[in-house]
PDB file of C-alpha atoms in Angstrom:
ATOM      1  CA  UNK M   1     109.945 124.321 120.404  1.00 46.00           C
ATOM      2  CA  UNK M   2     110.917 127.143 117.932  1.00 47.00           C
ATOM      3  CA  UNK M   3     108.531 130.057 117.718  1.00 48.00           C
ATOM      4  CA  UNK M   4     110.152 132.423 115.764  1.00 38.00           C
ATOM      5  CA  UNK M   5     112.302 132.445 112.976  1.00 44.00           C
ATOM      6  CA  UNK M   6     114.778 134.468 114.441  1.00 45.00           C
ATOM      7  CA  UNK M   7     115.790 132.398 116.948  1.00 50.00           C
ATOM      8  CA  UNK M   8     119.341 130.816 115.257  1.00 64.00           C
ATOM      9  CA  UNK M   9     120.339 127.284 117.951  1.00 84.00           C
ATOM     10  CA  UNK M  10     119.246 124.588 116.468  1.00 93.00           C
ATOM     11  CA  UNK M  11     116.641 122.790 118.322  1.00 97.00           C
ATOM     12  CA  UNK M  12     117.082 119.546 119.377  1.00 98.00           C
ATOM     13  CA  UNK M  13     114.818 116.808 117.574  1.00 98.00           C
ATOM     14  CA  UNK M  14     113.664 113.140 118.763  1.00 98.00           C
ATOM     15  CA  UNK M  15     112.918 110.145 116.246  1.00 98.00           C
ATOM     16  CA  UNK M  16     110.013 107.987 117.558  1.00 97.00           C
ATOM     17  CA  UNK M  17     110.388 104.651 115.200  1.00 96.00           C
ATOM     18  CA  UNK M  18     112.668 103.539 113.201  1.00 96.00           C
ATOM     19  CA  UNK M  19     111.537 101.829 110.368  1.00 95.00           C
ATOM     20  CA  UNK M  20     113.422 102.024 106.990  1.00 96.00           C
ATOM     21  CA  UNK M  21     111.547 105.719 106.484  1.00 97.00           C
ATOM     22  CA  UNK M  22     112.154 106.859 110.708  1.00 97.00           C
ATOM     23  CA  UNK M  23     115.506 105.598 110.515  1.00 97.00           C
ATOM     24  CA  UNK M  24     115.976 107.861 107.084  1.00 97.00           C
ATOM     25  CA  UNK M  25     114.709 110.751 108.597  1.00 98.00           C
ATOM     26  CA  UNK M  26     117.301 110.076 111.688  1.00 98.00           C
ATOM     27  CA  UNK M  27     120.075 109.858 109.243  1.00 97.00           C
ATOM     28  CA  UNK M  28     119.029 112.788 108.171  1.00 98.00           C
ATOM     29  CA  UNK M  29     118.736 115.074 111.105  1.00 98.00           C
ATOM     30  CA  UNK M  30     122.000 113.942 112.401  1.00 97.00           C
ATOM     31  CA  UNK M  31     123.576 114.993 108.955  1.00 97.00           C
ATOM     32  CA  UNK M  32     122.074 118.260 109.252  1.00 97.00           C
ATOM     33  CA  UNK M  33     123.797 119.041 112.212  1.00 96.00           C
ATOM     34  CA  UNK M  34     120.780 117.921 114.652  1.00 97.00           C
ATOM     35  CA  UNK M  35     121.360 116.497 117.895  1.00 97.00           C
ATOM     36  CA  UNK M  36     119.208 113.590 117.541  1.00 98.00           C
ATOM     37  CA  UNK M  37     117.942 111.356 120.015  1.00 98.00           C
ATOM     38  CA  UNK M  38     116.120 108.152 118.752  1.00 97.00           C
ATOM     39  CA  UNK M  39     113.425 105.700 120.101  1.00 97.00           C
ATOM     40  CA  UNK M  40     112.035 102.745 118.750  1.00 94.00           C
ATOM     41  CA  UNK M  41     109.648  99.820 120.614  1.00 91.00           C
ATOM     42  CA  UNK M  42     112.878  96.912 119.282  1.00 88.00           C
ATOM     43  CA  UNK M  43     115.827  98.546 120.273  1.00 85.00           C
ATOM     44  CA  UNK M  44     118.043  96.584 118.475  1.00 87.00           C
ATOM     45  CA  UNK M  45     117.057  98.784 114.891  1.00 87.00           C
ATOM     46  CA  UNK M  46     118.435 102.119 116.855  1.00 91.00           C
ATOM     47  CA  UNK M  47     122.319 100.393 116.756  1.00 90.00           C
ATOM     48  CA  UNK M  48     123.200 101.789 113.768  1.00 91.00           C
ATOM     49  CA  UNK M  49     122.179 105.038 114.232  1.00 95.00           C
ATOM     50  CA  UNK M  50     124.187 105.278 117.740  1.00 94.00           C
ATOM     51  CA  UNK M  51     127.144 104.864 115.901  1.00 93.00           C
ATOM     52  CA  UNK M  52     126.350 107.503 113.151  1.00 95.00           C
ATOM     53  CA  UNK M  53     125.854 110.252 116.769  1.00 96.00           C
ATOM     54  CA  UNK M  54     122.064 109.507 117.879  1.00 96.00           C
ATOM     55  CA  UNK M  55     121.577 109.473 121.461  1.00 96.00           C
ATOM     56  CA  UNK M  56     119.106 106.139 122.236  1.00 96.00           C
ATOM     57  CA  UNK M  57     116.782 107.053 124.680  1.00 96.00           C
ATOM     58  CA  UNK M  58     115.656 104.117 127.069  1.00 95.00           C
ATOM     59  CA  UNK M  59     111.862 104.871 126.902  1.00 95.00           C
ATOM     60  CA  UNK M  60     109.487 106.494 124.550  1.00 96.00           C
ATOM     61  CA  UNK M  61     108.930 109.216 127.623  1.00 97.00           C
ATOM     62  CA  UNK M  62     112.783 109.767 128.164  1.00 97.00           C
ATOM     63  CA  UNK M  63     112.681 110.190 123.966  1.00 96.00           C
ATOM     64  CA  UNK M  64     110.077 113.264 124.537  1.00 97.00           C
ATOM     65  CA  UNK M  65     112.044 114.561 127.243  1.00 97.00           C
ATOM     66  CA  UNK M  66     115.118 114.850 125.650  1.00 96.00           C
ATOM     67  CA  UNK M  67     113.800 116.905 122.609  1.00 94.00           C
ATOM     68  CA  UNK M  68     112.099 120.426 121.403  1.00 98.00           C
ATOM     69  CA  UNK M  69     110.762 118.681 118.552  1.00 98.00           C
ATOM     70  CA  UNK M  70     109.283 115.205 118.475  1.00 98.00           C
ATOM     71  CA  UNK M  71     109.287 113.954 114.943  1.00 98.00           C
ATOM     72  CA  UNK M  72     106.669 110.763 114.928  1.00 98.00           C
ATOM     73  CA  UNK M  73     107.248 108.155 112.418  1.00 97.00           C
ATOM     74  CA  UNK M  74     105.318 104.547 112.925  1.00 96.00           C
ATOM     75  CA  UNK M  75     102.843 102.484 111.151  1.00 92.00           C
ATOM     76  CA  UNK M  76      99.819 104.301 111.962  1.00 93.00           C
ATOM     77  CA  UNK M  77      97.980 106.921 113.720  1.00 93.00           C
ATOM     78  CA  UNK M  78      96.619 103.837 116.628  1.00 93.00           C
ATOM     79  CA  UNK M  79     100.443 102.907 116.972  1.00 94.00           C
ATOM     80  CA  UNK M  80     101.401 106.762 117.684  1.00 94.00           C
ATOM     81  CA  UNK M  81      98.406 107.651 119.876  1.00 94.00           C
ATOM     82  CA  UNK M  82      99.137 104.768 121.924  1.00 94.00           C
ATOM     83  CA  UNK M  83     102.826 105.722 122.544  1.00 94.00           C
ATOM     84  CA  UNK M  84     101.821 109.936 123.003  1.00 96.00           C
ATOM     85  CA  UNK M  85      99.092 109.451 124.996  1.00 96.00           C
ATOM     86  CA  UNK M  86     100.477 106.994 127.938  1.00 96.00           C
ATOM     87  CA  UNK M  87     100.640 110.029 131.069  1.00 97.00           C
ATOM     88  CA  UNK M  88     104.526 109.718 130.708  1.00 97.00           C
ATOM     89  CA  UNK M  89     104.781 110.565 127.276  1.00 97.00           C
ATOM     90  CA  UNK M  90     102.253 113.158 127.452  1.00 98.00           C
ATOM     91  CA  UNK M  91     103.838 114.682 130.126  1.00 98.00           C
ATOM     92  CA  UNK M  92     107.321 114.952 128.915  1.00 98.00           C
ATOM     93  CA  UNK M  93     105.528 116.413 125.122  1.00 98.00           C
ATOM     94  CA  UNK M  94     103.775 119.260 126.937  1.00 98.00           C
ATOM     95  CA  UNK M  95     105.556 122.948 125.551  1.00 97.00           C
ATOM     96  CA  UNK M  96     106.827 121.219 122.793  1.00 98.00           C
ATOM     97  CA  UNK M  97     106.651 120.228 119.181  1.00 98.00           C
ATOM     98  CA  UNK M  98     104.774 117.226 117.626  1.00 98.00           C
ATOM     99  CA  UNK M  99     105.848 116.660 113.799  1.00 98.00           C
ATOM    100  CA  UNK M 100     103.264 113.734 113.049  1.00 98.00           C
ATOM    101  CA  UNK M 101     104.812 111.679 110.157  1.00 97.00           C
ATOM    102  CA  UNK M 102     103.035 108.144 110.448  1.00 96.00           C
ATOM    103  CA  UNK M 103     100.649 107.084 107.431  1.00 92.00           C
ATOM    104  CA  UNK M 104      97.108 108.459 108.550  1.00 93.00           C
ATOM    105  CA  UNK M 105      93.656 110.204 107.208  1.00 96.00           C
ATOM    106  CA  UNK M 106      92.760 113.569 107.719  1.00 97.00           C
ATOM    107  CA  UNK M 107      90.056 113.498 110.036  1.00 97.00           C
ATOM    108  CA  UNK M 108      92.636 111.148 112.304  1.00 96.00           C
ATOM    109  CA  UNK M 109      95.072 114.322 111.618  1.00 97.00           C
ATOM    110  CA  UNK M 110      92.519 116.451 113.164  1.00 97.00           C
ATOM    111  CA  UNK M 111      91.263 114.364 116.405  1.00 97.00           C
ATOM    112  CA  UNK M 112      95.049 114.067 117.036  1.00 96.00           C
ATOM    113  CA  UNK M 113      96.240 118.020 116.834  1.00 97.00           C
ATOM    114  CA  UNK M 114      92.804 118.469 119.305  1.00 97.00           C
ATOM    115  CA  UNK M 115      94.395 116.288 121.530  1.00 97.00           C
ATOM    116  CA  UNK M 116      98.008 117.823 121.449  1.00 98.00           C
ATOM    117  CA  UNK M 117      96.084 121.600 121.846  1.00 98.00           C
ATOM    118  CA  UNK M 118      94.541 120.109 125.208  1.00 98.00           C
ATOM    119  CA  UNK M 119      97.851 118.382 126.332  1.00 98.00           C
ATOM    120  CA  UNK M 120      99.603 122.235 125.375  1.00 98.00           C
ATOM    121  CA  UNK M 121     101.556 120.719 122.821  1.00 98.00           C
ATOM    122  CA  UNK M 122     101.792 122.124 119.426  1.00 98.00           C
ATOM    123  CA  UNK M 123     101.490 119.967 116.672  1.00 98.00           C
ATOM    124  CA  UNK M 124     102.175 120.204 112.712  1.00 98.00           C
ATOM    125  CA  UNK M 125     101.173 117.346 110.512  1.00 98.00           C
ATOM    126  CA  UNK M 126     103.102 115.738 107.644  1.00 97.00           C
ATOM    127  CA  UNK M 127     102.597 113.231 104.476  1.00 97.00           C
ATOM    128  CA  UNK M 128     105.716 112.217 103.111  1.00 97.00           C
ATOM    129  CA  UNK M 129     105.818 112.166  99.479  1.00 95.00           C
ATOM    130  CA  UNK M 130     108.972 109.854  98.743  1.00 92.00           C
ATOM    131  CA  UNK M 131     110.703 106.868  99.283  1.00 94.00           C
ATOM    132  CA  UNK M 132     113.122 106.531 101.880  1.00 96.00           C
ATOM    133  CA  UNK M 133     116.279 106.816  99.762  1.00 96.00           C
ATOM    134  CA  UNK M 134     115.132 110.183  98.969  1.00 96.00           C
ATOM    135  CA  UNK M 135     114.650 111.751 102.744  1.00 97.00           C
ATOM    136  CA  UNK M 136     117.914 114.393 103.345  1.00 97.00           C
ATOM    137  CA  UNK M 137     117.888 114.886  99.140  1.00 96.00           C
ATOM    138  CA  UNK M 138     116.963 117.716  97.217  1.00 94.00           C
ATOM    139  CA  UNK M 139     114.000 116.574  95.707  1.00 91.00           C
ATOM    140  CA  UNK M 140     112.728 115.005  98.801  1.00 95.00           C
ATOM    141  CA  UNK M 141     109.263 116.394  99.232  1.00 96.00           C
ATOM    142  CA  UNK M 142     107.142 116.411 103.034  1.00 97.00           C
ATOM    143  CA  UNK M 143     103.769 118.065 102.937  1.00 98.00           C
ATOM    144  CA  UNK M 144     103.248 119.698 106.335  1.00 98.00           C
ATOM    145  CA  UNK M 145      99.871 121.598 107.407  1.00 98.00           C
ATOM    146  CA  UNK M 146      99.071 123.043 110.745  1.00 98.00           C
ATOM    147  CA  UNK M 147      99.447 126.393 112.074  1.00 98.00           C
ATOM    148  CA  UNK M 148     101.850 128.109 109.228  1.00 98.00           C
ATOM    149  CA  UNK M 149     103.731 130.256 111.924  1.00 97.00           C
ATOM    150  CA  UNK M 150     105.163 126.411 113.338  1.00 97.00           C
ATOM    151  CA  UNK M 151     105.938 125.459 109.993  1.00 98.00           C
ATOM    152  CA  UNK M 152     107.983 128.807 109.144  1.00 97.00           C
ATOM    153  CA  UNK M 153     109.622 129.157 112.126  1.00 96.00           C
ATOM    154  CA  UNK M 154     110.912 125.491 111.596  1.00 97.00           C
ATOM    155  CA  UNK M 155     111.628 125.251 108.171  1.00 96.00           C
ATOM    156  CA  UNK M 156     115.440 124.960 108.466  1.00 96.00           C
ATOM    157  CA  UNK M 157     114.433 121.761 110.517  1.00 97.00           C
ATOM    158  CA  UNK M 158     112.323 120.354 108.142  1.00 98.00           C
ATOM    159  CA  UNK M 159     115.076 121.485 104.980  1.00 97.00           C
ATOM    160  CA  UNK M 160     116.812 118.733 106.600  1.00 97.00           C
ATOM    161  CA  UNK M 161     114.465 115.863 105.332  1.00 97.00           C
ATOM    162  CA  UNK M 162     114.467 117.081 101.731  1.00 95.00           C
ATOM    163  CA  UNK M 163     114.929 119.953  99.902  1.00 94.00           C
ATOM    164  CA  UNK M 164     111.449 120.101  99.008  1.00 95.00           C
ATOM    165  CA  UNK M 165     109.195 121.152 102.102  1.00 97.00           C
ATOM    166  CA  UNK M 166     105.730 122.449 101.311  1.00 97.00           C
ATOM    167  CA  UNK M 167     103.456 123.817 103.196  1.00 98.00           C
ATOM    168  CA  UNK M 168      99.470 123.024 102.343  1.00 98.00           C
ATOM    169  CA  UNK M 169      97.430 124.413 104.189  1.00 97.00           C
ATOM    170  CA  UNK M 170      96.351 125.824 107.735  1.00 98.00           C
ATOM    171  CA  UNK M 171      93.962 122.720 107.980  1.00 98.00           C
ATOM    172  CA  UNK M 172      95.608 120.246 110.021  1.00 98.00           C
ATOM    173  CA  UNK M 173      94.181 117.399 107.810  1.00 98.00           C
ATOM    174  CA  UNK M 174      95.003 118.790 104.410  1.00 98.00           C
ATOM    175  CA  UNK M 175      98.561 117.034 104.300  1.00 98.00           C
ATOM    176  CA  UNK M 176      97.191 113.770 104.874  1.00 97.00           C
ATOM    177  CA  UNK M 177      94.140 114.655 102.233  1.00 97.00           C
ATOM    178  CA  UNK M 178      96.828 115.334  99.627  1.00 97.00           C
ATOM    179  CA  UNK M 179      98.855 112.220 100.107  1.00 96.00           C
ATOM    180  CA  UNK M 180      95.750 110.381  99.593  1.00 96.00           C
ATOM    181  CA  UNK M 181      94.741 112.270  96.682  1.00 96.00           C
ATOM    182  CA  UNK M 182      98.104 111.800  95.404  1.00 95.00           C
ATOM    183  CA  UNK M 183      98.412 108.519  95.684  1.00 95.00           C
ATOM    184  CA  UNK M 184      94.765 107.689  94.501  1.00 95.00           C
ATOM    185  CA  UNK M 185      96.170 108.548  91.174  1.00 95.00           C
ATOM    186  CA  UNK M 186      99.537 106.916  91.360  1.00 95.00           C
ATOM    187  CA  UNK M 187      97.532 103.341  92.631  1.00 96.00           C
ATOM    188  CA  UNK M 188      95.066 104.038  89.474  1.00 96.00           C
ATOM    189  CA  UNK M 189      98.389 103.937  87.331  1.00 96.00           C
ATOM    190  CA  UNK M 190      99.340 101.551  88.760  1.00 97.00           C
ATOM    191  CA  UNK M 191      95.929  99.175  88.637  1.00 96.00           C
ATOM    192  CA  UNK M 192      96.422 100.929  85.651  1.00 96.00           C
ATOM    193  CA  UNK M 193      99.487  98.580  84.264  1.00 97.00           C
ATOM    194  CA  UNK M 194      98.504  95.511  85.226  1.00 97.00           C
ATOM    195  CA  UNK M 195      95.848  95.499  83.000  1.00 97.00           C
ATOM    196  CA  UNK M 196      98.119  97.034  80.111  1.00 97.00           C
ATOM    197  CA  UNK M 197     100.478  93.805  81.094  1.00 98.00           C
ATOM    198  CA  UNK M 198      98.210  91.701  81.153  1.00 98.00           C
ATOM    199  CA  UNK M 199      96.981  92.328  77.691  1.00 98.00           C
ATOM    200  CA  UNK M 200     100.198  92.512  76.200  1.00 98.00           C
ATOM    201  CA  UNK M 201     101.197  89.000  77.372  1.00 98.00           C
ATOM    202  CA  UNK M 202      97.561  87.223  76.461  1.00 97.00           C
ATOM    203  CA  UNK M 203      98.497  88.910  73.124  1.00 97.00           C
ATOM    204  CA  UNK M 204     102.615  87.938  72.689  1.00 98.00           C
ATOM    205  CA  UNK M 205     103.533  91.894  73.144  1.00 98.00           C
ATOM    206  CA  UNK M 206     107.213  92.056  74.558  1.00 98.00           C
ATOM    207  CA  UNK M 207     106.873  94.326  77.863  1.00 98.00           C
ATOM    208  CA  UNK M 208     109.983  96.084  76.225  1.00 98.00           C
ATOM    209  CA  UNK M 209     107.941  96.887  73.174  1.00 98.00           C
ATOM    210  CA  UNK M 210     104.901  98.632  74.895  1.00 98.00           C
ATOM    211  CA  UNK M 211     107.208 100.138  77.553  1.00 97.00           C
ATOM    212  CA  UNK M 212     109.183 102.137  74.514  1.00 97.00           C
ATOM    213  CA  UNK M 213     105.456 102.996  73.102  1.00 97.00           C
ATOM    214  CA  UNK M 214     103.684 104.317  76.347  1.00 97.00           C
ATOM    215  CA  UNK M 215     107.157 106.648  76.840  1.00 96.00           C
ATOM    216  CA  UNK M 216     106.190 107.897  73.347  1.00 97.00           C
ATOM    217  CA  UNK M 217     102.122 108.073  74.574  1.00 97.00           C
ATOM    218  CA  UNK M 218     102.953 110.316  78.154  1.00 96.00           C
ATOM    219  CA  UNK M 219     102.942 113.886  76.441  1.00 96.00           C
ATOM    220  CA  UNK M 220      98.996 112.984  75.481  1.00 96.00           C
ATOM    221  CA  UNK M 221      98.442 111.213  78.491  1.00 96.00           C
ATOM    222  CA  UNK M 222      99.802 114.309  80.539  1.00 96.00           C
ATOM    223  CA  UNK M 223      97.840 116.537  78.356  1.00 97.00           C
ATOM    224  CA  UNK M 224      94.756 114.856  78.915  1.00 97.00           C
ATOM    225  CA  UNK M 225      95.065 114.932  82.860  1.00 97.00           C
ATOM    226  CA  UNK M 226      95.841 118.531  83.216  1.00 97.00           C
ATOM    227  CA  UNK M 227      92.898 119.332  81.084  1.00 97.00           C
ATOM    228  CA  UNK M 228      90.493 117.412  83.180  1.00 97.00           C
ATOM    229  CA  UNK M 229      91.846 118.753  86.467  1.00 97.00           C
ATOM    230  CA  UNK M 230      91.499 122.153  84.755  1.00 98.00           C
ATOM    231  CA  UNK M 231      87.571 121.319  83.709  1.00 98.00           C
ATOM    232  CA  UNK M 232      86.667 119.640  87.221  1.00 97.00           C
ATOM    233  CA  UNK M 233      88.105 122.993  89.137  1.00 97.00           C
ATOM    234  CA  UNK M 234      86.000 124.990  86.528  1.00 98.00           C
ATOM    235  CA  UNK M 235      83.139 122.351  86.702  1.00 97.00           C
ATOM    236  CA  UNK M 236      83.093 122.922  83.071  1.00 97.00           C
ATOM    237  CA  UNK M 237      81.827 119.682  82.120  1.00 97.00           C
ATOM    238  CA  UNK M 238      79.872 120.371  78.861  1.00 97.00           C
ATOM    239  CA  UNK M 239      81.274 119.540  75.689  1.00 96.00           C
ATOM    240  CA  UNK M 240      82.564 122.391  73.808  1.00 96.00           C
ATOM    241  CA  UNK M 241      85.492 123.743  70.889  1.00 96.00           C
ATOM    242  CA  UNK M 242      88.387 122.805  73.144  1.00 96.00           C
ATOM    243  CA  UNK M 243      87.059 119.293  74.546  1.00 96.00           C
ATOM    244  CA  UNK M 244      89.520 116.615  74.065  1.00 96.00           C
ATOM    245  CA  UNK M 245      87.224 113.065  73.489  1.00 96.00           C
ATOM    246  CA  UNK M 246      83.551 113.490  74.355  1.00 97.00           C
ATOM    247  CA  UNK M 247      82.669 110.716  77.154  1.00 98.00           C
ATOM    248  CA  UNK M 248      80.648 108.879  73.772  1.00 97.00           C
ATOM    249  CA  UNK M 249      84.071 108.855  71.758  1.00 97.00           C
ATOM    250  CA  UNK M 250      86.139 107.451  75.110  1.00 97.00           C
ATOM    251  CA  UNK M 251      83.041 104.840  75.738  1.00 97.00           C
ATOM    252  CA  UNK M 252      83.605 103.513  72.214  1.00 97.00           C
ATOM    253  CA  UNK M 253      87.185 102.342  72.849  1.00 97.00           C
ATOM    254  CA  UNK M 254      86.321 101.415  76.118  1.00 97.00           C
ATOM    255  CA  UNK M 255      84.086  99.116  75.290  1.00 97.00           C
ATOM    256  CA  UNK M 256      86.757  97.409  73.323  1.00 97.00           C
ATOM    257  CA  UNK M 257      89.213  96.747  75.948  1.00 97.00           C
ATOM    258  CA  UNK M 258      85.889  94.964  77.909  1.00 97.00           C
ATOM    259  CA  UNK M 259      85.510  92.638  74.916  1.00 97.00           C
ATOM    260  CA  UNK M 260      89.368  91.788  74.972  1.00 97.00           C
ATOM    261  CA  UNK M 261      89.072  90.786  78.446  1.00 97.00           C
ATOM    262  CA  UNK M 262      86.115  88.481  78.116  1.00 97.00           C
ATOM    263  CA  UNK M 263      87.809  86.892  75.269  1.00 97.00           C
ATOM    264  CA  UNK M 264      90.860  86.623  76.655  1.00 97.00           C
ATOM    265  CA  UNK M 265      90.071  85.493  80.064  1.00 97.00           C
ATOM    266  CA  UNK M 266      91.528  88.520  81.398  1.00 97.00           C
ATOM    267  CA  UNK M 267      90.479  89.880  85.274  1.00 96.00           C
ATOM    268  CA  UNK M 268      88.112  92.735  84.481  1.00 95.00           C
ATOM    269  CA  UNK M 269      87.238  93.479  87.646  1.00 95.00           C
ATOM    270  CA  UNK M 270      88.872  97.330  87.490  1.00 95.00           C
ATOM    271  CA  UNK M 271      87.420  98.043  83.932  1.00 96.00           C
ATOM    272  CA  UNK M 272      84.099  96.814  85.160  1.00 97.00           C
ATOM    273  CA  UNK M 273      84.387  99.458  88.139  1.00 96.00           C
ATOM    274  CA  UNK M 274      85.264 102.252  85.203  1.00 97.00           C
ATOM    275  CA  UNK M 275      82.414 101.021  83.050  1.00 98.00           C
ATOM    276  CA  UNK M 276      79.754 101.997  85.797  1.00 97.00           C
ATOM    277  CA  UNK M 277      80.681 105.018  86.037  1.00 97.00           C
ATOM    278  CA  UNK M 278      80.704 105.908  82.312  1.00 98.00           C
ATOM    279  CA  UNK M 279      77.168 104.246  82.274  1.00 97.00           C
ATOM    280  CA  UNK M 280      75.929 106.566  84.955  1.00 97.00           C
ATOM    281  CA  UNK M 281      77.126 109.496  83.206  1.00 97.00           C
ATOM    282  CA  UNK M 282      75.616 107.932  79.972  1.00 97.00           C
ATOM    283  CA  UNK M 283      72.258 107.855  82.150  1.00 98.00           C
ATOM    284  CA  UNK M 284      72.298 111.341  82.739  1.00 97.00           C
ATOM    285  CA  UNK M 285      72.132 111.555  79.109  1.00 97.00           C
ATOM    286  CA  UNK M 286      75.962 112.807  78.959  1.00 97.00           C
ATOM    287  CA  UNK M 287      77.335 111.084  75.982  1.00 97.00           C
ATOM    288  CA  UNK M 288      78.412 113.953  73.950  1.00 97.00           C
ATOM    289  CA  UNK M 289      79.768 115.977  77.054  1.00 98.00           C
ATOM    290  CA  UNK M 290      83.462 116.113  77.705  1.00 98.00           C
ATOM    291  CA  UNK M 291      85.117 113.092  79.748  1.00 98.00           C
ATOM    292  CA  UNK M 292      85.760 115.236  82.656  1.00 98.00           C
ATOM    293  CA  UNK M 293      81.872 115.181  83.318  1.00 98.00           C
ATOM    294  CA  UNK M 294      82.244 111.858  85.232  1.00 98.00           C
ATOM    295  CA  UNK M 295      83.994 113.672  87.830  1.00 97.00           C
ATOM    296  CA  UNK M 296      80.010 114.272  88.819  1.00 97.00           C
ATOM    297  CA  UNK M 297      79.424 110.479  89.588  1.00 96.00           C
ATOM    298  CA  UNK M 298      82.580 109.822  92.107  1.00 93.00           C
ATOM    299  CA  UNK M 299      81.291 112.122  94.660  1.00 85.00           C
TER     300      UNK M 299
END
């Protein structure tokens, strides 16, 4: 494990799984420079990477061994706590490094750095913000948090997964909190366009046609999203000179696309779950505040 930034031999790093994403981040490593030694529960994925330089290790355990670092990459935190915490594994991890990439939540982040402390094993945690096609690229972007003097003394290690390596917090769960928060708002874009699709084909709108128009429509859409992250840090929520659409203003076209979808037929199961949340706000007597005053009612 590298403490100190000074130190210039490159440490020696172990993949555990080897999904598309693990075997990326293999790929990686060994491009780098790394010596890389790789595990994975079906052998038969870790072929391809012996013959690019990895080093297959025979057992999860021997994986450890072999490594300063131990970069974790499987389906979830259960998988990965099941593999780290046999006695084997567990033993062969203690004085080293766990880099915990796996998809988890951030109180999981936290119960599972408390139980690298106890086995003396330091531990960083990471969300991956990218496909696997961009691991090893300059734009590739890994949110780590943990104790920052692991993450600085290893950033040349973690350059090697993407050019784009931020660090987020001391907070062991604030990685995983970010990817979530992250992708909360890419699945609500998301959510988002099938309703947008779906209204465009009840109403014979080419896709093409209202793809060219929502290019045209991101400046206000951007706009409008870095105010209201602006006026929810602020917890400015009143009206006032610089508000964008008062909650009463947004309601009124809202209410519109409710009435398409009842007489269309269309699934209105997500705009219902946006209308209750304007209504509550319209409860509180809000109407004329600015939009960002909803923020109140998803807490």
């Amino acid at each position: 494990m590298r403490l100190s930034g000074e130190q210039t031999v490159k440490p020696t790093i172990t993949v555990i799984g080897l999904g598309r994403m693990g075997s990326a981040l293999a790929r990686a490593f060994l491009a780098a420079g790394f010596a890389t030694h790789v595990w994975n529960r079906s052998p038969d994925k870790a072929a391809a990477l012996a013959d690019q330089g990895a080093s297959v290790a025979p057992s999860a355990a021997a994986a450890a061994a072999a490594a300063d670092i131990a970069v974790v990459c499987v389906s979830t935190y259960a998988d990965s706590d099941r593999l780290l915490r046999s006695p084997e594994v567990a033993a062969a991890l203690r004085g080293k490094l766990i880099v915990q990439l796996s998809s988890g939540s951030p109180n999981q982040a936290r119960e599972q750095a408390q139980w690298a402390a106890g086995n003396s094993t330091a531990y960083l945690d990471g969300a991956i913000m990218a496909t696997p096609n961009f691991i090893g690229e300059p734009g590739g972007t890994i949110l780590y948090s943990g104790p920052q003097a692991l993450f600085e003394a290893n950033r040349p290690v973690f350059a090697a997964l993407g050019g784009n390596p931020q660090f987020v917090g001391e907070d062991v769960g604030h990685a995983s909190a970010l990817d979530l928060s992250l992708l909360g708002q890419m699945w609500g874009a998301l959510f988002g366009q099938f309703q947008a699709a779906a209204i465009c084909q009840a109403e014979g709108i080419a896709l093409d046609l209202f793809e060219a128009h929502r290019q045209a429509f991101l400046p206000v859409v951007e706009g409008a999203l870095v105010d209201l992250v602006t006026r929810i840090r602020d917890k400015r929520f009143a009206g006032d000179a610089a508000t964008l659409a008062s909650i009463d203003v947004h309601y009124g076209a809202f209410s519109l696309l409710l009435q398409l979808c009842s007489e269309r037929g269309l699934n209105d199961l997500v705009p219902k779950a946006q209308d209750s949340l304007f209504r509550k706000a319209i409860a509180a007597g809000q109407r004329q505040d600015d939009f960002a005053a909803i923020a109140q009612f998803t807490r």
